[in-house]
Short mmCIF file of C-alpha atoms and ligand atoms in Angstrom, two decimals:
data_model
loop_
_atom_site.label_atom_id
_atom_site.label_comp_id
_atom_site.label_asym_id
_atom_site.label_seq_id
_atom_site.Cartn_x
_atom_site.Cartn_y
_atom_site.Cartn_z
CA MET A 193 -50.43 -43.75 -87.88
CA GLN A 194 -49.40 -41.16 -85.30
CA GLY A 195 -46.98 -38.62 -86.80
CA PHE A 196 -44.54 -36.72 -84.59
CA LYS A 197 -43.71 -33.12 -85.61
CA GLU A 198 -40.10 -33.48 -84.47
CA LYS A 199 -37.76 -36.41 -84.79
CA GLY A 200 -35.53 -37.79 -82.04
CA ARG A 201 -35.18 -38.20 -78.31
CA VAL A 202 -37.96 -35.74 -77.35
CA ASN A 203 -40.54 -38.42 -78.34
CA THR A 204 -39.09 -41.23 -76.21
CA GLN A 205 -41.73 -41.43 -73.45
CA ASP A 206 -44.68 -41.11 -75.89
CA THR A 207 -43.10 -43.72 -78.15
CA ALA A 208 -42.56 -46.10 -75.21
CA ALA A 209 -46.24 -45.74 -74.23
CA ILE A 210 -47.35 -46.46 -77.82
CA ALA A 211 -44.99 -49.45 -78.06
CA VAL A 212 -46.39 -51.06 -74.91
CA GLU A 213 -50.02 -50.35 -75.94
CA THR A 214 -49.29 -51.95 -79.32
CA ALA A 215 -47.57 -54.99 -77.76
CA ILE A 216 -50.65 -55.53 -75.57
CA ARG A 217 -52.91 -55.17 -78.64
CA TYR A 218 -50.88 -57.80 -80.56
CA ASN A 219 -50.11 -59.92 -77.46
CA THR A 220 -46.43 -59.98 -78.33
CA ASP A 221 -42.90 -58.98 -77.26
CA ILE A 222 -41.01 -55.73 -77.86
CA VAL A 223 -37.65 -55.40 -79.67
CA ALA A 224 -36.03 -52.04 -78.99
CA ALA A 225 -32.81 -50.32 -80.08
CA SER A 226 -30.90 -48.72 -77.25
CA ASN A 227 -27.27 -47.67 -77.00
CA THR A 228 -27.16 -46.91 -73.28
CA GLY A 229 -30.36 -48.38 -71.82
CA TYR A 230 -32.16 -45.00 -71.78
CA THR A 231 -34.98 -46.16 -74.10
CA ILE A 232 -35.26 -49.48 -72.24
CA ASP A 233 -35.80 -47.61 -68.95
CA ALA A 234 -38.68 -45.69 -70.59
CA LEU A 235 -40.17 -49.00 -71.80
CA LEU A 236 -39.80 -50.62 -68.36
CA GLU A 237 -41.61 -47.66 -66.80
CA GLU A 238 -44.49 -48.09 -69.29
CA LYS A 239 -44.45 -51.86 -68.80
CA LYS A 240 -45.16 -51.32 -65.12
CA LYS A 241 -47.76 -48.58 -65.74
CA GLN A 242 -49.72 -50.63 -68.31
CA LYS A 243 -49.22 -53.98 -66.51
CA TYR A 244 -47.64 -55.46 -69.64
CA THR A 245 -46.36 -59.04 -69.16
CA GLY A 246 -44.39 -59.55 -72.39
CA THR A 247 -40.60 -59.56 -72.82
CA ILE A 248 -38.44 -56.60 -73.81
CA ILE A 249 -35.57 -57.50 -76.14
CA HIS A 250 -32.86 -54.85 -76.08
CA VAL A 251 -30.66 -54.58 -79.20
CA THR A 252 -27.47 -52.61 -78.53
CA HIS A 253 -24.94 -51.09 -80.89
CA ALA A 254 -22.29 -53.59 -82.03
CA GLN A 255 -19.20 -53.98 -79.88
CA GLY A 256 -16.59 -51.37 -80.84
CA PHE A 257 -19.13 -49.11 -82.62
CA VAL A 258 -17.72 -46.04 -80.86
CA LYS A 259 -14.52 -47.29 -79.22
CA LYS A 260 -12.45 -50.47 -79.72
CA ASP A 261 -13.29 -53.27 -77.26
CA GLU A 262 -16.04 -51.18 -75.67
CA ASN A 263 -19.81 -50.96 -75.78
CA GLU A 264 -21.92 -47.88 -75.02
CA LEU A 265 -24.04 -50.11 -72.75
CA SER A 266 -22.02 -50.34 -69.53
CA GLU A 267 -21.57 -53.77 -67.94
CA GLU A 268 -23.34 -52.46 -64.84
CA LYS A 269 -26.42 -51.33 -66.83
CA ARG A 270 -26.49 -54.60 -68.81
CA GLN A 271 -26.58 -56.57 -65.54
CA GLU A 272 -29.30 -54.31 -64.12
CA LEU A 273 -31.48 -54.84 -67.20
CA LEU A 274 -30.87 -58.61 -67.28
CA GLU A 275 -31.99 -58.77 -63.64
CA GLN A 276 -35.24 -57.06 -64.68
CA GLY A 277 -35.92 -59.79 -67.26
CA VAL A 278 -34.75 -57.87 -70.33
CA LYS A 279 -33.04 -59.98 -73.04
CA VAL A 280 -29.96 -58.16 -74.36
CA VAL A 281 -28.64 -58.72 -77.92
CA THR A 282 -25.22 -57.41 -79.00
CA SER A 283 -24.04 -58.43 -82.47
CA GLY A 284 -22.95 -57.14 -85.89
CA HIS A 285 -25.40 -54.65 -87.47
CA ALA A 286 -27.60 -56.50 -89.93
CA LEU A 287 -27.87 -53.56 -92.37
CA SER A 288 -24.20 -52.54 -92.44
CA GLY A 289 -21.80 -54.95 -90.67
CA THR A 290 -19.27 -56.59 -92.98
CA GLU A 291 -20.48 -54.54 -95.94
CA ARG A 292 -19.48 -51.31 -94.17
CA GLY A 293 -16.04 -52.85 -93.69
CA ILE A 294 -15.87 -53.21 -97.49
CA SER A 295 -17.35 -49.80 -98.42
CA SER A 296 -15.14 -47.93 -95.99
CA VAL A 297 -12.05 -49.37 -97.72
CA PHE A 298 -13.16 -49.56 -101.38
CA LYS A 299 -15.75 -46.70 -101.38
CA GLY A 300 -18.78 -46.96 -103.71
CA ALA A 301 -22.39 -48.10 -103.26
CA TYR A 302 -23.23 -51.59 -102.02
CA PRO A 303 -26.63 -53.31 -101.85
CA VAL A 304 -27.18 -53.66 -98.10
CA GLU A 305 -26.32 -50.00 -97.46
CA ILE A 306 -28.62 -49.00 -100.34
CA MET A 307 -31.40 -50.99 -98.63
CA ALA A 308 -30.66 -49.16 -95.37
CA HIS A 309 -30.78 -45.76 -97.07
CA THR A 310 -34.02 -46.65 -98.86
CA LEU A 311 -35.64 -47.62 -95.54
CA ARG A 312 -34.48 -44.26 -94.11
CA MET A 313 -36.87 -42.58 -96.59
CA PHE A 314 -39.50 -43.54 -93.97
CA GLY A 315 -37.23 -42.13 -91.24
CA ALA A 316 -34.14 -43.52 -89.48
CA GLY A 317 -36.36 -45.25 -86.92
CA VAL A 318 -38.02 -47.48 -89.52
CA LYS A 319 -34.59 -48.62 -90.75
CA VAL A 320 -33.57 -49.28 -87.14
CA CYS A 321 -36.76 -51.30 -86.46
CA VAL A 322 -36.05 -53.54 -89.46
CA GLU A 323 -32.37 -53.93 -88.52
CA CYS A 324 -33.12 -54.79 -84.88
CA ALA A 325 -35.79 -57.33 -85.90
CA LEU A 326 -33.17 -59.08 -88.08
CA MET A 327 -30.54 -58.99 -85.32
CA ALA A 328 -32.99 -60.30 -82.71
CA ALA A 329 -34.02 -63.16 -85.05
CA ASP A 330 -30.39 -64.04 -85.93
CA ASN A 331 -29.68 -64.28 -82.20
CA GLY A 332 -32.67 -66.48 -81.44
CA ALA A 333 -34.27 -63.83 -79.24
CA VAL A 334 -37.54 -63.75 -81.23
CA SER A 335 -39.56 -66.14 -83.36
CA VAL A 336 -39.83 -65.48 -87.12
CA SER A 337 -43.35 -66.91 -87.09
CA ARG A 338 -45.22 -64.06 -85.41
CA PRO A 339 -45.16 -60.26 -85.33
CA VAL A 340 -43.22 -58.32 -82.70
CA VAL A 341 -43.34 -54.63 -81.83
CA CYS A 342 -40.10 -52.85 -82.81
CA VAL A 343 -38.86 -49.52 -81.45
CA GLY A 344 -36.26 -47.29 -83.10
CA GLY A 345 -35.10 -43.71 -82.97
CA THR A 346 -33.12 -41.00 -84.69
CA GLY A 347 -29.63 -40.70 -83.21
CA GLY A 348 -30.81 -41.33 -79.63
CA GLY A 349 -33.98 -42.17 -77.75
CA ALA A 350 -37.10 -43.47 -79.55
CA ASP A 351 -39.50 -41.95 -82.09
CA THR A 352 -40.75 -44.92 -84.13
CA VAL A 353 -42.84 -48.02 -83.53
CA CYS A 354 -43.36 -50.68 -86.20
CA VAL A 355 -45.02 -54.05 -86.01
CA ILE A 356 -42.75 -56.46 -87.88
CA THR A 357 -42.73 -60.17 -88.62
CA PRO A 358 -38.97 -60.78 -88.30
CA SER A 359 -36.74 -62.87 -90.49
CA TYR A 360 -33.09 -63.93 -90.40
CA SER A 361 -30.65 -61.65 -92.20
CA ALA A 362 -29.91 -64.54 -94.60
CA LYS A 363 -33.62 -64.41 -95.58
CA VAL A 364 -34.01 -60.63 -95.36
CA PHE A 365 -36.79 -60.31 -97.96
CA GLU A 366 -39.00 -62.63 -95.89
CA LEU A 367 -39.20 -59.91 -93.20
CA LYS A 368 -42.55 -58.10 -93.30
CA ILE A 369 -43.38 -54.62 -92.02
CA ASN A 370 -46.94 -55.21 -90.84
CA GLU A 371 -47.75 -51.78 -89.44
CA ILE A 372 -46.05 -48.41 -88.89
CA VAL A 373 -47.69 -47.22 -85.67
CA CYS A 374 -45.81 -43.95 -85.11
CA LYS A 375 -42.88 -42.09 -86.62
CA PRO A 376 -41.69 -38.54 -87.27
CA LEU A 377 -43.54 -36.86 -90.17
CA LEU A 378 -40.24 -35.64 -91.71
CA ILE A 379 -41.87 -32.44 -92.96
CA GLU A 380 -39.18 -29.74 -93.04
CA GLY A 381 -39.80 -26.13 -92.03
C1 FMN B 1080 -28.26 -51.66 -84.23
C2 FMN B 1080 -28.56 -50.19 -84.18
C3 FMN B 1080 -28.55 -49.44 -85.35
C4 FMN B 1080 -28.86 -48.09 -85.32
N1 FMN B 1080 -28.85 -47.37 -86.50
C5 FMN B 1080 -29.21 -46.06 -86.48
C6 FMN B 1080 -29.27 -45.32 -87.70
O1 FMN B 1080 -28.95 -45.81 -88.78
N2 FMN B 1080 -29.70 -44.03 -87.64
C7 FMN B 1080 -30.05 -43.43 -86.45
O2 FMN B 1080 -30.43 -42.23 -86.45
N3 FMN B 1080 -30.01 -44.13 -85.28
C8 FMN B 1080 -29.59 -45.41 -85.27
N4 FMN B 1080 -29.55 -46.12 -84.08
C9 FMN B 1080 -29.97 -45.45 -82.82
C10 FMN B 1080 -31.40 -45.89 -82.43
O3 FMN B 1080 -32.32 -45.55 -83.40
C11 FMN B 1080 -31.84 -45.30 -81.09
O4 FMN B 1080 -32.09 -43.91 -81.22
C12 FMN B 1080 -30.81 -45.54 -79.99
O5 FMN B 1080 -30.35 -46.87 -80.02
C13 FMN B 1080 -31.39 -45.23 -78.62
O6 FMN B 1080 -30.36 -45.30 -77.67
P1 FMN B 1080 -30.59 -44.77 -76.17
O7 FMN B 1080 -31.69 -45.59 -75.60
O8 FMN B 1080 -29.28 -45.00 -75.49
O9 FMN B 1080 -30.93 -43.30 -76.28
C14 FMN B 1080 -29.19 -47.47 -84.09
C15 FMN B 1080 -29.17 -48.22 -82.91
C16 FMN B 1080 -28.87 -49.57 -82.94
C17 FMN B 1080 -28.86 -50.34 -81.67
#
């Protein structure tokens, strides 16, 4: 595994290069988290550079995540990415969603959010990779029968690549993390 000294956006281009190399190695598609399309642009640049022919599946934040009736991915950018062959998935977050609606009213600890926090022990990006694989599968954008390359980050951009065999959120424990290819080392100081 390649370990990054820092977490976050600074690793986006390196992470995109590793994601595409890994997708070529596994002969598979890429599922990537992106709020605005910034990470997807980095992946499209690498796709061209490495002559990668697979599909990029872009998982956005849920509608209304920041502002009611809005999405951080502008309509204009969504259209631009669709025209470049990117599949775009916008849906409820598989590792918070309805449960966050409950915890924000009743307070307390609930199982799905505990799962999310446990996955964050590997770094936020690993949790995001798992969540996006579930969301892509629930939306029919990927098969649950073969591994895909997943890309996540910490707050913005990309810093993590995992190879994951997806599952549907209703069968969450059937999801398998096959390989963690790169992530921040999370060593403080
Ligand atoms: C569904 C979803 C869930 C996310 N959850 C988290 C999270 O729990 N922690 C975190 O640091 N980033 C989270 N992110 C942010 C991503 O890891 C990534 O950094 C971001 O989507 C990249 O956006 P950009 O391409 O616009 O920079 C999430 C993104 C998406 C789409």
